[in-house]
Amino acid sequence: MRYAWILFIVLMTVSCDDQSNKKKLEHLQGYWSIDTVEKPDGSEKEFPFTNHMDFFNVEGTSGTKSRVSPTYDGRFISYGDAVKFVWVNDENQLVLKFADGENSYSQTLKKATEDELILIHEDGTIYNYKSYDPDAQ
């Protein structure tokens, strides 16, 4: 009976984590403005206003990240080509693996809610985003 309880607790923990990762992916979808960037050396840069943002589009286990800027009529202008990524569940963390021509890098999706997104680059740089609100611009 004791082993049944341990198995139950392990299964519940795993299923809850998968659900939270699923929610993170749902929240990743959309327009995000960089709020702050924290470098591995501890330095931080704030972006109180930027006219550029990142648009994440997720479909299944892959997606794209595009740099865009809003226009006065509510549409967006895209800058350059979208960067493709696949996401993987690595030790119960969502990792986005980007491929941009000869460049490839990964970012761990630490947090994604309706209002906040945190990505940690493989070099340790932390990108803190806030959701894009067209009425706040």
JSON list of C-alpha atoms in Angstrom, two decimals:
[
{"chain": "A", "resi": 1, "resn": "MET", "atom": "CA", "xyz": [0.00, 0.00, 0.00]},
{"chain": "A", "resi": 2, "resn": "ARG", "atom": "CA", "xyz": [2.87, 2.34, 0.82]},
{"chain": "A", "resi": 3, "resn": "TYR", "atom": "CA", "xyz": [4.32, 1.93, -2.70]},
{"chain": "A", "resi": 4, "resn": "ALA", "atom": "CA", "xyz": [0.92, 2.66, -4.21]},
{"chain": "A", "resi": 5, "resn": "TRP", "atom": "CA", "xyz": [0.86, 6.02, -2.40]},
{"chain": "A", "resi": 6, "resn": "ILE", "atom": "CA", "xyz": [4.37, 6.86, -3.54]},
{"chain": "A", "resi": 7, "resn": "LEU", "atom": "CA", "xyz": [3.45, 5.95, -7.12]},
{"chain": "A", "resi": 8, "resn": "PHE", "atom": "CA", "xyz": [0.28, 8.08, -6.86]},
{"chain": "A", "resi": 9, "resn": "ILE", "atom": "CA", "xyz": [2.23, 11.10, -5.57]},
{"chain": "A", "resi": 10, "resn": "VAL", "atom": "CA", "xyz": [4.86, 10.75, -8.31]},
{"chain": "A", "resi": 11, "resn": "LEU", "atom": "CA", "xyz": [2.20, 10.48, -11.02]},
{"chain": "A", "resi": 12, "resn": "MET", "atom": "CA", "xyz": [0.32, 13.49, -9.69]},
{"chain": "A", "resi": 13, "resn": "THR", "atom": "CA", "xyz": [3.53, 15.54, -9.57]},
{"chain": "A", "resi": 14, "resn": "VAL", "atom": "CA", "xyz": [4.45, 14.63, -13.13]},
{"chain": "A", "resi": 15, "resn": "SER", "atom": "CA", "xyz": [0.96, 15.32, -14.48]},
{"chain": "A", "resi": 16, "resn": "CYS", "atom": "CA", "xyz": [0.80, 18.69, -12.69]},
{"chain": "A", "resi": 17, "resn": "ASP", "atom": "CA", "xyz": [4.18, 19.69, -14.12]},
{"chain": "A", "resi": 18, "resn": "ASP", "atom": "CA", "xyz": [3.09, 18.70, -17.63]},
{"chain": "A", "resi": 19, "resn": "GLN", "atom": "CA", "xyz": [-0.05, 20.80, -17.20]},
{"chain": "A", "resi": 20, "resn": "SER", "atom": "CA", "xyz": [2.01, 23.80, -16.08]},
{"chain": "A", "resi": 21, "resn": "ASN", "atom": "CA", "xyz": [4.31, 23.38, -19.10]},
{"chain": "A", "resi": 22, "resn": "LYS", "atom": "CA", "xyz": [1.26, 23.23, -21.35]},
{"chain": "A", "resi": 23, "resn": "LYS", "atom": "CA", "xyz": [0.01, 26.49, -19.80]},
{"chain": "A", "resi": 24, "resn": "LYS", "atom": "CA", "xyz": [3.42, 28.09, -20.29]},
{"chain": "A", "resi": 25, "resn": "LEU", "atom": "CA", "xyz": [3.29, 27.26, -24.00]},
{"chain": "A", "resi": 26, "resn": "GLU", "atom": "CA", "xyz": [-0.21, 28.68, -24.28]},
{"chain": "A", "resi": 27, "resn": "HIS", "atom": "CA", "xyz": [0.93, 31.91, -22.65]},
{"chain": "A", "resi": 28, "resn": "LEU", "atom": "CA", "xyz": [4.08, 32.11, -24.81]},
{"chain": "A", "resi": 29, "resn": "GLN", "atom": "CA", "xyz": [1.89, 32.59, -27.88]},
{"chain": "A", "resi": 30, "resn": "GLY", "atom": "CA", "xyz": [1.59, 36.30, -28.70]},
{"chain": "A", "resi": 31, "resn": "TYR", "atom": "CA", "xyz": [3.33, 39.67, -28.59]},
{"chain": "A", "resi": 32, "resn": "TRP", "atom": "CA", "xyz": [5.94, 40.44, -25.93]},
{"chain": "A", "resi": 33, "resn": "SER", "atom": "CA", "xyz": [7.97, 43.60, -25.15]},
{"chain": "A", "resi": 34, "resn": "ILE", "atom": "CA", "xyz": [11.35, 43.28, -23.45]},
{"chain": "A", "resi": 35, "resn": "ASP", "atom": "CA", "xyz": [11.20, 44.91, -20.02]},
{"chain": "A", "resi": 36, "resn": "THR", "atom": "CA", "xyz": [14.67, 44.15, -18.65]},
{"chain": "A", "resi": 37, "resn": "VAL", "atom": "CA", "xyz": [17.72, 42.11, -19.59]},
{"chain": "A", "resi": 38, "resn": "GLU", "atom": "CA", "xyz": [19.97, 40.70, -16.88]},
{"chain": "A", "resi": 39, "resn": "LYS", "atom": "CA", "xyz": [23.49, 39.70, -17.93]},
{"chain": "A", "resi": 40, "resn": "PRO", "atom": "CA", "xyz": [25.37, 36.83, -16.25]},
{"chain": "A", "resi": 41, "resn": "ASP", "atom": "CA", "xyz": [27.76, 39.38, -14.65]},
{"chain": "A", "resi": 42, "resn": "GLY", "atom": "CA", "xyz": [24.80, 40.88, -12.75]},
{"chain": "A", "resi": 43, "resn": "SER", "atom": "CA", "xyz": [24.40, 44.01, -14.85]},
{"chain": "A", "resi": 44, "resn": "GLU", "atom": "CA", "xyz": [20.87, 44.91, -15.88]},
{"chain": "A", "resi": 45, "resn": "LYS", "atom": "CA", "xyz": [19.41, 47.04, -18.64]},
{"chain": "A", "resi": 46, "resn": "GLU", "atom": "CA", "xyz": [15.86, 48.39, -18.59]},
{"chain": "A", "resi": 47, "resn": "PHE", "atom": "CA", "xyz": [13.73, 49.04, -21.63]},
{"chain": "A", "resi": 48, "resn": "PRO", "atom": "CA", "xyz": [11.02, 51.46, -20.40]},
{"chain": "A", "resi": 49, "resn": "PHE", "atom": "CA", "xyz": [9.75, 52.00, -23.94]},
{"chain": "A", "resi": 50, "resn": "THR", "atom": "CA", "xyz": [10.52, 50.11, -27.09]},
{"chain": "A", "resi": 51, "resn": "ASN", "atom": "CA", "xyz": [8.76, 50.14, -30.41]},
{"chain": "A", "resi": 52, "resn": "HIS", "atom": "CA", "xyz": [9.94, 46.61, -31.18]},
{"chain": "A", "resi": 53, "resn": "MET", "atom": "CA", "xyz": [8.65, 43.41, -29.71]},
{"chain": "A", "resi": 54, "resn": "ASP", "atom": "CA", "xyz": [8.88, 39.68, -30.22]},
{"chain": "A", "resi": 55, "resn": "PHE", "atom": "CA", "xyz": [5.97, 37.70, -31.59]},
{"chain": "A", "resi": 56, "resn": "PHE", "atom": "CA", "xyz": [5.92, 34.01, -30.69]},
{"chain": "A", "resi": 57, "resn": "ASN", "atom": "CA", "xyz": [3.80, 31.64, -32.73]},
{"chain": "A", "resi": 58, "resn": "VAL", "atom": "CA", "xyz": [3.57, 28.07, -31.41]},
{"chain": "A", "resi": 59, "resn": "GLU", "atom": "CA", "xyz": [2.15, 25.16, -33.39]},
{"chain": "A", "resi": 60, "resn": "GLY", "atom": "CA", "xyz": [2.52, 21.73, -31.86]},
{"chain": "A", "resi": 61, "resn": "THR", "atom": "CA", "xyz": [6.14, 21.12, -30.90]},
{"chain": "A", "resi": 62, "resn": "SER", "atom": "CA", "xyz": [7.56, 23.90, -33.07]},
{"chain": "A", "resi": 63, "resn": "GLY", "atom": "CA", "xyz": [7.12, 27.59, -33.64]},
{"chain": "A", "resi": 64, "resn": "THR", "atom": "CA", "xyz": [8.61, 30.88, -34.78]},
{"chain": "A", "resi": 65, "resn": "LYS", "atom": "CA", "xyz": [9.84, 34.06, -33.17]},
{"chain": "A", "resi": 66, "resn": "SER", "atom": "CA", "xyz": [9.56, 37.29, -35.17]},
{"chain": "A", "resi": 67, "resn": "ARG", "atom": "CA", "xyz": [10.72, 40.83, -34.42]},
{"chain": "A", "resi": 68, "resn": "VAL", "atom": "CA", "xyz": [7.80, 43.18, -35.11]},
{"chain": "A", "resi": 69, "resn": "SER", "atom": "CA", "xyz": [6.70, 46.77, -34.57]},
{"chain": "A", "resi": 70, "resn": "PRO", "atom": "CA", "xyz": [3.12, 48.04, -34.26]},
{"chain": "A", "resi": 71, "resn": "THR", "atom": "CA", "xyz": [1.69, 50.54, -36.73]},
{"chain": "A", "resi": 72, "resn": "TYR", "atom": "CA", "xyz": [-0.82, 53.30, -36.06]},
{"chain": "A", "resi": 73, "resn": "ASP", "atom": "CA", "xyz": [-3.66, 51.22, -37.55]},
{"chain": "A", "resi": 74, "resn": "GLY", "atom": "CA", "xyz": [-3.19, 48.23, -35.23]},
{"chain": "A", "resi": 75, "resn": "ARG", "atom": "CA", "xyz": [-1.22, 46.04, -37.64]},
{"chain": "A", "resi": 76, "resn": "PHE", "atom": "CA", "xyz": [2.42, 44.99, -37.32]},
{"chain": "A", "resi": 77, "resn": "ILE", "atom": "CA", "xyz": [5.51, 45.38, -39.47]},
{"chain": "A", "resi": 78, "resn": "SER", "atom": "CA", "xyz": [7.89, 42.43, -39.40]},
{"chain": "A", "resi": 79, "resn": "TYR", "atom": "CA", "xyz": [11.67, 42.98, -39.37]},
{"chain": "A", "resi": 80, "resn": "GLY", "atom": "CA", "xyz": [13.61, 40.21, -41.03]},
{"chain": "A", "resi": 81, "resn": "ASP", "atom": "CA", "xyz": [12.75, 36.55, -41.24]},
{"chain": "A", "resi": 82, "resn": "ALA", "atom": "CA", "xyz": [11.10, 34.64, -38.43]},
{"chain": "A", "resi": 83, "resn": "VAL", "atom": "CA", "xyz": [13.44, 32.40, -36.44]},
{"chain": "A", "resi": 84, "resn": "LYS", "atom": "CA", "xyz": [12.21, 28.82, -36.18]},
{"chain": "A", "resi": 85, "resn": "PHE", "atom": "CA", "xyz": [12.34, 26.83, -32.97]},
{"chain": "A", "resi": 86, "resn": "VAL", "atom": "CA", "xyz": [11.28, 23.53, -31.55]},
{"chain": "A", "resi": 87, "resn": "TRP", "atom": "CA", "xyz": [10.49, 23.06, -27.90]},
{"chain": "A", "resi": 88, "resn": "VAL", "atom": "CA", "xyz": [11.51, 20.08, -25.83]},
{"chain": "A", "resi": 89, "resn": "ASN", "atom": "CA", "xyz": [10.77, 19.02, -22.29]},
{"chain": "A", "resi": 90, "resn": "ASP", "atom": "CA", "xyz": [14.24, 18.66, -20.76]},
{"chain": "A", "resi": 91, "resn": "GLU", "atom": "CA", "xyz": [14.17, 17.46, -17.15]},
{"chain": "A", "resi": 92, "resn": "ASN", "atom": "CA", "xyz": [10.68, 18.97, -16.84]},
{"chain": "A", "resi": 93, "resn": "GLN", "atom": "CA", "xyz": [11.80, 22.36, -18.14]},
{"chain": "A", "resi": 94, "resn": "LEU", "atom": "CA", "xyz": [10.61, 23.76, -21.44]},
{"chain": "A", "resi": 95, "resn": "VAL", "atom": "CA", "xyz": [13.58, 24.52, -23.66]},
{"chain": "A", "resi": 96, "resn": "LEU", "atom": "CA", "xyz": [13.20, 26.42, -26.92]},
{"chain": "A", "resi": 97, "resn": "LYS", "atom": "CA", "xyz": [15.85, 25.36, -29.45]},
{"chain": "A", "resi": 98, "resn": "PHE", "atom": "CA", "xyz": [16.31, 28.04, -32.10]},
{"chain": "A", "resi": 99, "resn": "ALA", "atom": "CA", "xyz": [17.90, 27.59, -35.52]},
{"chain": "A", "resi": 100, "resn": "ASP", "atom": "CA", "xyz": [18.78, 30.79, -37.39]},
{"chain": "A", "resi": 101, "resn": "GLY", "atom": "CA", "xyz": [20.87, 29.96, -40.44]},
{"chain": "A", "resi": 102, "resn": "GLU", "atom": "CA", "xyz": [24.22, 28.75, -39.14]},
{"chain": "A", "resi": 103, "resn": "ASN", "atom": "CA", "xyz": [23.38, 30.05, -35.66]},
{"chain": "A", "resi": 104, "resn": "SER", "atom": "CA", "xyz": [21.66, 27.83, -33.15]},
{"chain": "A", "resi": 105, "resn": "TYR", "atom": "CA", "xyz": [20.96, 28.50, -29.50]},
{"chain": "A", "resi": 106, "resn": "SER", "atom": "CA", "xyz": [18.52, 27.55, -26.79]},
{"chain": "A", "resi": 107, "resn": "GLN", "atom": "CA", "xyz": [16.47, 29.39, -24.20]},
{"chain": "A", "resi": 108, "resn": "THR", "atom": "CA", "xyz": [14.71, 27.93, -21.19]},
{"chain": "A", "resi": 109, "resn": "LEU", "atom": "CA", "xyz": [11.14, 29.07, -20.69]},
{"chain": "A", "resi": 110, "resn": "LYS", "atom": "CA", "xyz": [11.27, 29.83, -16.97]},
{"chain": "A", "resi": 111, "resn": "LYS", "atom": "CA", "xyz": [7.93, 31.59, -16.63]},
{"chain": "A", "resi": 112, "resn": "ALA", "atom": "CA", "xyz": [5.01, 32.44, -18.88]},
{"chain": "A", "resi": 113, "resn": "THR", "atom": "CA", "xyz": [1.77, 33.95, -17.62]},
{"chain": "A", "resi": 114, "resn": "GLU", "atom": "CA", "xyz": [-0.73, 36.27, -19.26]},
{"chain": "A", "resi": 115, "resn": "ASP", "atom": "CA", "xyz": [1.39, 39.28, -18.25]},
{"chain": "A", "resi": 116, "resn": "GLU", "atom": "CA", "xyz": [4.97, 38.06, -17.80]},
{"chain": "A", "resi": 117, "resn": "LEU", "atom": "CA", "xyz": [7.49, 36.01, -19.76]},
{"chain": "A", "resi": 118, "resn": "ILE", "atom": "CA", "xyz": [10.98, 35.02, -18.61]},
{"chain": "A", "resi": 119, "resn": "LEU", "atom": "CA", "xyz": [13.45, 33.34, -20.96]},
{"chain": "A", "resi": 120, "resn": "ILE", "atom": "CA", "xyz": [16.94, 32.29, -19.90]},
{"chain": "A", "resi": 121, "resn": "HIS", "atom": "CA", "xyz": [19.46, 32.16, -22.74]},
{"chain": "A", "resi": 122, "resn": "GLU", "atom": "CA", "xyz": [22.02, 29.36, -22.76]},
{"chain": "A", "resi": 123, "resn": "ASP", "atom": "CA", "xyz": [24.73, 31.94, -21.90]},
{"chain": "A", "resi": 124, "resn": "GLY", "atom": "CA", "xyz": [22.86, 32.85, -18.69]},
{"chain": "A", "resi": 125, "resn": "THR", "atom": "CA", "xyz": [21.29, 36.10, -19.91]},
{"chain": "A", "resi": 126, "resn": "ILE", "atom": "CA", "xyz": [17.76, 36.52, -18.53]},
{"chain": "A", "resi": 127, "resn": "TYR", "atom": "CA", "xyz": [15.15, 38.22, -20.71]},
{"chain": "A", "resi": 128, "resn": "ASN", "atom": "CA", "xyz": [12.17, 39.60, -18.80]},
{"chain": "A", "resi": 129, "resn": "TYR", "atom": "CA", "xyz": [9.22, 40.43, -21.03]},
{"chain": "A", "resi": 130, "resn": "LYS", "atom": "CA", "xyz": [5.85, 42.02, -20.41]},
{"chain": "A", "resi": 131, "resn": "SER", "atom": "CA", "xyz": [2.84, 41.30, -22.57]},
{"chain": "A", "resi": 132, "resn": "TYR", "atom": "CA", "xyz": [2.11, 43.86, -25.25]},
{"chain": "A", "resi": 133, "resn": "ASP", "atom": "CA", "xyz": [-0.83, 46.10, -24.45]},
{"chain": "A", "resi": 134, "resn": "PRO", "atom": "CA", "xyz": [-1.67, 48.37, -27.41]},
{"chain": "A", "resi": 135, "resn": "ASP", "atom": "CA", "xyz": [-3.68, 50.69, -25.15]},
{"chain": "A", "resi": 136, "resn": "ALA", "atom": "CA", "xyz": [-0.64, 51.35, -22.92]},
{"chain": "A", "resi": 137, "resn": "GLN", "atom": "CA", "xyz": [1.54, 52.59, -25.77]}
]
